[in-house]
């Protein structure tokens, strides 16, 4: 969680605020049920804004025949809806493009959860609204509480009605919410009066959805959801401003758990308190340096408490800190918590005298937070409470090394004692104290302080060789030395603990960064799934499997970290339950705990993409408490990567559909010119043949048939290009012959144009496919004939310079629009700029580019240097130029 409340703005909150700059603002009128007056309220407020001088239009409003609602629409400009043909009938949807072109300051869009007709740009209306907001247009919209995604199951549980159209919670999180509410009795009266549904529908609704108990529950859900949204926006604002205080617009509960038995009791108590206060709650574990010395049983207790909190609907957090009090206080300030729940176990007075009481410290030093203290009685764990692991007292090797360092300092001080006074000798003994505390911990450092004091007294203070002290000043020196040694040991040990925490945090961040760096570079879903399993095994030392929906409805394993994994019937049932309910299942959870695997859902974009299963070889829990934050981060990042790959695949499918749509549109638009015109000429000429054939009629039939043949050939060639079915038959070609043949076959396309061949006869031969090169030249000449002004000249120019050979087709037309020299070769791209009606499918230049690249050539488009018009140039690189054969011997 981001740090806040310390007078410094939260960077994350500032970034969220900055991201809203330039975007429109969304206001949602939230109702508990149909008929409460959401649309009426939206129109009324829109009318008030219009009276204030705001440019307001109606994008879409559903009046459902209500007279008072229709009356409010008459004062507004209404953007006409877009007709969408669907299955033999016409549907009318909001015209998103018309609104964007109109660019009002505020647009009214009813029914935010509406599903658009197939063929619309976005499948959901809330996605249309998001595009309007991105364009800087403010939006007023309406939605009922049963359409909120996170509440859909809750509403269905008591109304027995599950709505299919839902709105993601993230849409409401970025909106200002106004609850439109009327008492249930009043709504029932409106229903009976026929103001909501038709009479026969109203009678059926009263017996099902619109019961008084249902309406009361829906009303409470709407009010609570609005309160949560207000609280979240308020917290985001105060964090962006760096303001202190709890800002308790609503209660926020934190329960502090530890490794001792009884943590589950605290979690259940927090759930009861949160339900009573209707507030969010978080289970918090403070990870101090002591956590590194936890036993396996202690790790399992913390993990079990965290899992229980998740199952009960709470959030979980693990925060590293040097001590428990500091960690809890920082988290309370960050979360703006108002209630703290913690346990107090039975401690001896001597223990509390030495270590203090965490509960007492928090009560005294955490103003503004209500602290609930529960007595925790551990079952059979009394001997464990207050017991320290031997490692906390240091290791034998540490004490031996410390003794050696003290002895070494004593030897050095004795050797140079004649150069030093007693004060400088005392300073030398600080070296082993600091070294011992830094390397081996606080208690070893205190031992070094005591040993240094004794050595200083025995070897250097008179009478030397005894522990007695004659001079009272020397007693003060020993006490000061011992005090400095202890203080230095504590300071050094604390710095070491902070360094260990920082190093652990840095390792976690480095681990996540490395994981993201590897997985984000993968574009294959199967490879990404395998990489996720391998990295989870490497980072957590567990076995991992990843399951996702197959073509049917059942889950299938798509990756595993080991080839010898085994999932039995219980494991499969746990995985399926985790996928269906978006909740953990299996070992260590509260559902199907008999499974050997723990399955975690991978959620992104409001739905579950798959489940990740983890297991250990031993009988312990699949994941330790200290690994929970890392596992949660790995799951979140893995889900985002899988969601990205899914969206990329959908975008490829959408692009394929768009390509087919463009092809269909291009074919339909070209039929009237490229197909119908030559067919009309052929039919008319054939009709005249009944009266006797003439050379003109035969020529017309031949030329128009050739035109049809080129049109069909272009379509077939494009299909071959897209299918990758081109086969090359490369041979040496004389460009003079190739140009002459192409100009002859294109004479119909060049009718009305003079053609000039500027191809030197001494050009070298080139290696190319004769048929593909012929098609390239025909399409370039056809393009020149279409766009060249009538009566102008078309030039074919060949040049051999600097080792490259170029063949250019130049026309006298409108030329190319600036910046479209590359775009003209795209499929279905038509050149604009001429006042004449120009047919064509936009395939010719795309075919030229594809054929040229297949033969190893390049093609470029530009405007002519010597006048108005375009130039299209085929470039033969040196590797395609034949140097050992003269042009005359090509045959």
PDB file of N, CA and C in Angstrom, residues 466-535:
ATOM      1  N   UNK A 466      44.263  -8.083  37.757  1.00  0.00           N
ATOM      2  CA  UNK A 466      43.143  -8.349  38.648  1.00  0.00           C
ATOM      3  C   UNK A 466      41.920  -7.602  38.111  1.00  0.00           C
ATOM      4  N   UNK A 467      40.754  -7.973  38.669  1.00  0.00           N
ATOM      5  CA  UNK A 467      39.523  -7.298  38.267  1.00  0.00           C
ATOM      6  C   UNK A 467      39.133  -6.195  39.238  1.00  0.00           C
ATOM      7  N   UNK A 468      40.038  -5.919  40.195  1.00  0.00           N
ATOM      8  CA  UNK A 468      39.777  -4.832  41.134  1.00  0.00           C
ATOM      9  C   UNK A 468      40.251  -3.518  40.532  1.00  0.00           C
ATOM     10  N   UNK A 469      39.620  -2.429  41.003  1.00  0.00           N
ATOM     11  CA  UNK A 469      39.938  -1.097  40.490  1.00  0.00           C
ATOM     12  C   UNK A 469      40.198  -0.193  41.685  1.00  0.00           C
ATOM     13  N   UNK A 470      41.372   0.425  41.698  1.00  0.00           N
ATOM     14  CA  UNK A 470      41.722   1.303  42.810  1.00  0.00           C
ATOM     15  C   UNK A 470      41.237   2.736  42.589  1.00  0.00           C
ATOM     16  N   UNK A 471      41.310   3.192  41.355  1.00  0.00           N
ATOM     17  CA  UNK A 471      40.951   4.581  41.049  1.00  0.00           C
ATOM     18  C   UNK A 471      39.474   4.660  40.674  1.00  0.00           C
ATOM     19  N   UNK A 472      38.672   5.440  41.422  1.00  0.00           N
ATOM     20  CA  UNK A 472      37.239   5.540  41.080  1.00  0.00           C
ATOM     21  C   UNK A 472      36.998   6.042  39.667  1.00  0.00           C
ATOM     22  N   UNK A 473      37.912   6.846  39.106  1.00  0.00           N
ATOM     23  CA  UNK A 473      37.734   7.319  37.728  1.00  0.00           C
ATOM     24  C   UNK A 473      37.737   6.162  36.735  1.00  0.00           C
ATOM     25  N   UNK A 474      38.530   5.138  37.048  1.00  0.00           N
ATOM     26  CA  UNK A 474      38.569   3.975  36.155  1.00  0.00           C
ATOM     27  C   UNK A 474      37.263   3.186  36.197  1.00  0.00           C
ATOM     28  N   UNK A 475      36.584   3.229  37.377  1.00  0.00           N
ATOM     29  CA  UNK A 475      35.272   2.573  37.442  1.00  0.00           C
ATOM     30  C   UNK A 475      34.309   3.253  36.480  1.00  0.00           C
ATOM     31  N   UNK A 476      34.367   4.581  36.477  1.00  0.00           N
ATOM     32  CA  UNK A 476      33.512   5.318  35.541  1.00  0.00           C
ATOM     33  C   UNK A 476      33.840   4.947  34.094  1.00  0.00           C
ATOM     34  N   UNK A 477      35.154   4.785  33.802  1.00  0.00           N
ATOM     35  CA  UNK A 477      35.554   4.408  32.427  1.00  0.00           C
ATOM     36  C   UNK A 477      34.984   3.061  32.033  1.00  0.00           C
ATOM     37  N   UNK A 478      34.993   2.086  32.979  1.00  0.00           N
ATOM     38  CA  UNK A 478      34.454   0.760  32.648  1.00  0.00           C
ATOM     39  C   UNK A 478      32.957   0.831  32.387  1.00  0.00           C
ATOM     40  N   UNK A 479      32.243   1.584  33.269  1.00  0.00           N
ATOM     41  CA  UNK A 479      30.789   1.688  33.100  1.00  0.00           C
ATOM     42  C   UNK A 479      30.446   2.381  31.777  1.00  0.00           C
ATOM     43  N   UNK A 480      31.172   3.456  31.483  1.00  0.00           N
ATOM     44  CA  UNK A 480      30.926   4.165  30.226  1.00  0.00           C
ATOM     45  C   UNK A 480      31.199   3.269  29.032  1.00  0.00           C
ATOM     46  N   UNK A 481      32.322   2.507  29.116  1.00  0.00           N
ATOM     47  CA  UNK A 481      32.668   1.600  28.020  1.00  0.00           C
ATOM     48  C   UNK A 481      31.583   0.555  27.823  1.00  0.00           C
ATOM     49  N   UNK A 482      31.081   0.006  28.957  1.00  0.00           N
ATOM     50  CA  UNK A 482      30.041  -1.000  28.844  1.00  0.00           C
ATOM     51  C   UNK A 482      28.756  -0.382  28.287  1.00  0.00           C
ATOM     52  N   UNK A 483      28.386   0.831  28.746  1.00  0.00           N
ATOM     53  CA  UNK A 483      27.190   1.487  28.236  1.00  0.00           C
ATOM     54  C   UNK A 483      27.293   1.800  26.752  1.00  0.00           C
ATOM     55  N   UNK A 484      28.445   2.335  26.337  1.00  0.00           N
ATOM     56  CA  UNK A 484      28.650   2.623  24.912  1.00  0.00           C
ATOM     57  C   UNK A 484      28.607   1.338  24.099  1.00  0.00           C
ATOM     58  N   UNK A 485      29.187   0.271  24.654  1.00  0.00           N
ATOM     59  CA  UNK A 485      29.188  -1.001  23.936  1.00  0.00           C
ATOM     60  C   UNK A 485      27.764  -1.512  23.722  1.00  0.00           C
ATOM     61  N   UNK A 486      26.940  -1.421  24.798  1.00  0.00           N
ATOM     62  CA  UNK A 486      25.564  -1.907  24.664  1.00  0.00           C
ATOM     63  C   UNK A 486      24.776  -1.027  23.685  1.00  0.00           C
ATOM     64  N   UNK A 487      24.910   0.316  23.836  1.00  0.00           N
ATOM     65  CA  UNK A 487      24.184   1.215  22.930  1.00  0.00           C
ATOM     66  C   UNK A 487      24.616   1.009  21.488  1.00  0.00           C
ATOM     67  N   UNK A 488      25.923   0.867  21.271  1.00  0.00           N
ATOM     68  CA  UNK A 488      26.431   0.632  19.914  1.00  0.00           C
ATOM     69  C   UNK A 488      25.925  -0.688  19.370  1.00  0.00           C
ATOM     70  N   UNK A 489      25.857  -1.707  20.245  1.00  0.00           N
ATOM     71  CA  UNK A 489      25.367  -3.007  19.805  1.00  0.00           C
ATOM     72  C   UNK A 489      23.904  -2.917  19.362  1.00  0.00           C
ATOM     73  N   UNK A 490      23.091  -2.209  20.156  1.00  0.00           N
ATOM     74  CA  UNK A 490      21.688  -2.076  19.792  1.00  0.00           C
ATOM     75  C   UNK A 490      21.503  -1.301  18.489  1.00  0.00           C
ATOM     76  N   UNK A 491      22.255  -0.213  18.346  1.00  0.00           N
ATOM     77  CA  UNK A 491      22.149   0.581  17.128  1.00  0.00           C
ATOM     78  C   UNK A 491      22.600  -0.215  15.916  1.00  0.00           C
ATOM     79  N   UNK A 492      23.708  -0.893  16.042  1.00  0.00           N
ATOM     80  CA  UNK A 492      24.224  -1.681  14.921  1.00  0.00           C
ATOM     81  C   UNK A 492      23.274  -2.817  14.573  1.00  0.00           C
ATOM     82  N   UNK A 493      22.713  -3.466  15.617  1.00  0.00           N
ATOM     83  CA  UNK A 493      21.778  -4.560  15.349  1.00  0.00           C
ATOM     84  C   UNK A 493      20.524  -4.053  14.639  1.00  0.00           C
ATOM     85  N   UNK A 494      20.049  -2.859  15.053  1.00  0.00           N
ATOM     86  CA  UNK A 494      18.867  -2.294  14.391  1.00  0.00           C
ATOM     87  C   UNK A 494      19.163  -1.945  12.932  1.00  0.00           C
ATOM     88  N   UNK A 495      20.339  -1.354  12.690  1.00  0.00           N
ATOM     89  CA  UNK A 495      20.708  -1.050  11.299  1.00  0.00           C
ATOM     90  C   UNK A 495      20.803  -2.320  10.483  1.00  0.00           C
ATOM     91  N   UNK A 496      21.333  -3.377  11.094  1.00  0.00           N
ATOM     92  CA  UNK A 496      21.441  -4.643  10.368  1.00  0.00           C
ATOM     93  C   UNK A 496      20.057  -5.208  10.053  1.00  0.00           C
ATOM     94  N   UNK A 497      19.136  -5.117  11.038  1.00  0.00           N
ATOM     95  CA  UNK A 497      17.782  -5.611  10.800  1.00  0.00           C
ATOM     96  C   UNK A 497      17.115  -4.836   9.671  1.00  0.00           C
ATOM     97  N   UNK A 498      17.277  -3.503   9.668  1.00  0.00           N
ATOM     98  CA  UNK A 498      16.699  -2.703   8.585  1.00  0.00           C
ATOM     99  C   UNK A 498      17.323  -3.042   7.239  1.00  0.00           C
ATOM    100  N   UNK A 499      18.637  -3.282   7.262  1.00  0.00           N
ATOM    101  CA  UNK A 499      19.309  -3.669   6.015  1.00  0.00           C
ATOM    102  C   UNK A 499      18.803  -5.009   5.517  1.00  0.00           C
ATOM    103  N   UNK A 500      18.549  -5.961   6.459  1.00  0.00           N
ATOM    104  CA  UNK A 500      18.016  -7.258   6.052  1.00  0.00           C
ATOM    105  C   UNK A 500      16.628  -7.113   5.447  1.00  0.00           C
ATOM    106  N   UNK A 501      15.784  -6.262   6.066  1.00  0.00           N
ATOM    107  CA  UNK A 501      14.450  -6.040   5.509  1.00  0.00           C
ATOM    108  C   UNK A 501      14.521  -5.394   4.124  1.00  0.00           C
ATOM    109  N   UNK A 502      15.421  -4.401   3.994  1.00  0.00           N
ATOM    110  CA  UNK A 502      15.571  -3.743   2.694  1.00  0.00           C
ATOM    111  C   UNK A 502      16.083  -4.725   1.647  1.00  0.00           C
ATOM    112  N   UNK A 503      17.023  -5.585   2.073  1.00  0.00           N
ATOM    113  CA  UNK A 503      17.554  -6.570   1.123  1.00  0.00           C
ATOM    114  C   UNK A 503      16.472  -7.561   0.710  1.00  0.00           C
ATOM    115  N   UNK A 504      15.633  -7.985   1.699  1.00  0.00           N
ATOM    116  CA  UNK A 504      14.550  -8.904   1.363  1.00  0.00           C
ATOM    117  C   UNK A 504      13.564  -8.257   0.402  1.00  0.00           C
ATOM    118  N   UNK A 505      13.218  -6.983   0.671  1.00  0.00           N
ATOM    119  CA  UNK A 505      12.312  -6.276  -0.232  1.00  0.00           C
ATOM    120  C   UNK A 505      12.931  -6.114  -1.621  1.00  0.00           C
ATOM    121  N   UNK A 506      14.228  -5.811  -1.647  1.00  0.00           N
ATOM    122  CA  UNK A 506      14.904  -5.661  -2.942  1.00  0.00           C
ATOM    123  C   UNK A 506      14.927  -6.987  -3.696  1.00  0.00           C
ATOM    124  N   UNK A 507      15.126  -8.098  -2.958  1.00  0.00           N
ATOM    125  CA  UNK A 507      15.121  -9.398  -3.621  1.00  0.00           C
ATOM    126  C   UNK A 507      13.745  -9.708  -4.203  1.00  0.00           C
ATOM    127  N   UNK A 508      12.696  -9.393  -3.426  1.00  0.00           N
ATOM    128  CA  UNK A 508      11.342  -9.628  -3.934  1.00  0.00           C
ATOM    129  C   UNK A 508      11.070  -8.792  -5.179  1.00  0.00           C
ATOM    130  N   UNK A 509      11.444  -7.511  -5.122  1.00  0.00           N
ATOM    131  CA  UNK A 509      11.228  -6.637  -6.286  1.00  0.00           C
ATOM    132  C   UNK A 509      12.039  -7.113  -7.486  1.00  0.00           C
ATOM    133  N   UNK A 510      13.278  -7.528  -7.230  1.00  0.00           N
ATOM    134  CA  UNK A 510      14.112  -8.024  -8.322  1.00  0.00           C
ATOM    135  C   UNK A 510      13.526  -9.303  -8.907  1.00  0.00           C
ATOM    136  N   UNK A 511      12.982 -10.156  -8.014  1.00  0.00           N
ATOM    137  CA  UNK A 511      12.363 -11.392  -8.491  1.00  0.00           C
ATOM    138  C   UNK A 511      11.177 -11.092  -9.400  1.00  0.00           C
ATOM    139  N   UNK A 512      10.301 -10.173  -8.956  1.00  0.00           N
ATOM    140  CA  UNK A 512       9.143  -9.817  -9.774  1.00  0.00           C
ATOM    141  C   UNK A 512       9.563  -9.143 -11.074  1.00  0.00           C
ATOM    142  N   UNK A 513      10.586  -8.276 -10.987  1.00  0.00           N
ATOM    143  CA  UNK A 513      11.049  -7.599 -12.199  1.00  0.00           C
ATOM    144  C   UNK A 513      11.594  -8.603 -13.208  1.00  0.00           C
ATOM    145  N   UNK A 514      12.384  -9.567 -12.710  1.00  0.00           N
ATOM    146  CA  UNK A 514      12.910 -10.592 -13.613  1.00  0.00           C
ATOM    147  C   UNK A 514      11.807 -11.446 -14.204  1.00  0.00           C
ATOM    148  N   UNK A 515      10.818 -11.794 -13.384  1.00  0.00           N
ATOM    149  CA  UNK A 515       9.684 -12.580 -13.864  1.00  0.00           C
ATOM    150  C   UNK A 515       8.936 -11.825 -14.961  1.00  0.00           C
ATOM    151  N   UNK A 516       8.673 -10.542 -14.722  1.00  0.00           N
ATOM    152  CA  UNK A 516       7.950  -9.744 -15.708  1.00  0.00           C
ATOM    153  C   UNK A 516       8.765  -9.548 -16.981  1.00  0.00           C
ATOM    154  N   UNK A 517      10.072  -9.334 -16.819  1.00  0.00           N
ATOM    155  CA  UNK A 517      10.916  -9.102 -17.979  1.00  0.00           C
ATOM    156  C   UNK A 517      10.907 -10.313 -18.908  1.00  0.00           C
ATOM    157  N   UNK A 518      10.882 -11.495 -18.336  1.00  0.00           N
ATOM    158  CA  UNK A 518      10.901 -12.692 -19.165  1.00  0.00           C
ATOM    159  C   UNK A 518       9.532 -12.964 -19.787  1.00  0.00           C
ATOM    160  N   UNK A 519       8.489 -12.856 -18.968  1.00  0.00           N
ATOM    161  CA  UNK A 519       7.187 -13.306 -19.441  1.00  0.00           C
ATOM    162  C   UNK A 519       6.533 -12.303 -20.383  1.00  0.00           C
ATOM    163  N   UNK A 520       6.850 -11.008 -20.219  1.00  0.00           N
ATOM    164  CA  UNK A 520       6.224 -10.022 -21.107  1.00  0.00           C
ATOM    165  C   UNK A 520       6.803 -10.053 -22.513  1.00  0.00           C
ATOM    166  N   UNK A 521       7.938 -10.697 -22.682  1.00  0.00           N
ATOM    167  CA  UNK A 521       8.535 -10.782 -24.014  1.00  0.00           C
ATOM    168  C   UNK A 521       7.986 -11.950 -24.823  1.00  0.00           C
ATOM    169  N   UNK A 522       7.102 -12.747 -24.224  1.00  0.00           N
ATOM    170  CA  UNK A 522       6.561 -13.936 -24.883  1.00  0.00           C
ATOM    171  C   UNK A 522       5.231 -13.583 -25.550  1.00  0.00           C
ATOM    172  N   UNK A 523       5.050 -14.059 -26.767  1.00  0.00           N
ATOM    173  CA  UNK A 523       3.815 -13.806 -27.503  1.00  0.00           C
ATOM    174  C   UNK A 523       3.005 -15.068 -27.753  1.00  0.00           C
ATOM    175  N   UNK A 524       3.526 -16.208 -27.304  1.00  0.00           N
ATOM    176  CA  UNK A 524       2.827 -17.467 -27.489  1.00  0.00           C
ATOM    177  C   UNK A 524       2.168 -17.865 -26.170  1.00  0.00           C
ATOM    178  N   UNK A 525       0.835 -18.053 -26.109  1.00  0.00           N
ATOM    179  CA  UNK A 525       0.175 -18.387 -24.845  1.00  0.00           C
ATOM    180  C   UNK A 525       0.688 -19.667 -24.212  1.00  0.00           C
ATOM    181  N   UNK A 526       0.961 -20.701 -25.029  1.00  0.00           N
ATOM    182  CA  UNK A 526       1.456 -21.956 -24.465  1.00  0.00           C
ATOM    183  C   UNK A 526       2.838 -21.770 -23.843  1.00  0.00           C
ATOM    184  N   UNK A 527       3.696 -21.018 -24.516  1.00  0.00           N
ATOM    185  CA  UNK A 527       5.032 -20.763 -23.967  1.00  0.00           C
ATOM    186  C   UNK A 527       4.936 -19.921 -22.691  1.00  0.00           C
ATOM    187  N   UNK A 528       4.034 -18.940 -22.677  1.00  0.00           N
ATOM    188  CA  UNK A 528       3.866 -18.122 -21.477  1.00  0.00           C
ATOM    189  C   UNK A 528       3.371 -18.969 -20.310  1.00  0.00           C
ATOM    190  N   UNK A 529       2.421 -19.872 -20.561  1.00  0.00           N
ATOM    191  CA  UNK A 529       1.919 -20.739 -19.492  1.00  0.00           C
ATOM    192  C   UNK A 529       3.032 -21.621 -18.929  1.00  0.00           C
ATOM    193  N   UNK A 530       3.855 -22.184 -19.811  1.00  0.00           N
ATOM    194  CA  UNK A 530       4.965 -23.022 -19.334  1.00  0.00           C
ATOM    195  C   UNK A 530       5.973 -22.201 -18.551  1.00  0.00           C
ATOM    196  N   UNK A 531       6.237 -20.989 -18.982  1.00  0.00           N
ATOM    197  CA  UNK A 531       7.177 -20.131 -18.267  1.00  0.00           C
ATOM    198  C   UNK A 531       6.637 -19.764 -16.895  1.00  0.00           C
ATOM    199  N   UNK A 532       5.332 -19.535 -16.778  1.00  0.00           N
ATOM    200  CA  UNK A 532       4.730 -19.234 -15.475  1.00  0.00           C
ATOM    201  C   UNK A 532       4.950 -20.394 -14.516  1.00  0.00           C
ATOM    202  N   UNK A 533       4.680 -21.611 -14.969  1.00  0.00           N
ATOM    203  CA  UNK A 533       4.866 -22.776 -14.098  1.00  0.00           C
ATOM    204  C   UNK A 533       6.329 -22.950 -13.700  1.00  0.00           C
ATOM    205  N   UNK A 534       7.227 -22.800 -14.651  1.00  0.00           N
ATOM    206  CA  UNK A 534       8.655 -22.972 -14.341  1.00  0.00           C
ATOM    207  C   UNK A 534       9.137 -21.926 -13.345  1.00  0.00           C
ATOM    208  N   UNK A 535       8.710 -20.679 -13.511  1.00  0.00           N
ATOM    209  CA  UNK A 535       9.171 -19.618 -12.604  1.00  0.00           C
ATOM    210  C   UNK A 535       8.556 -19.753 -11.220  1.00  0.00           C
TER     211      UNK A 535
END
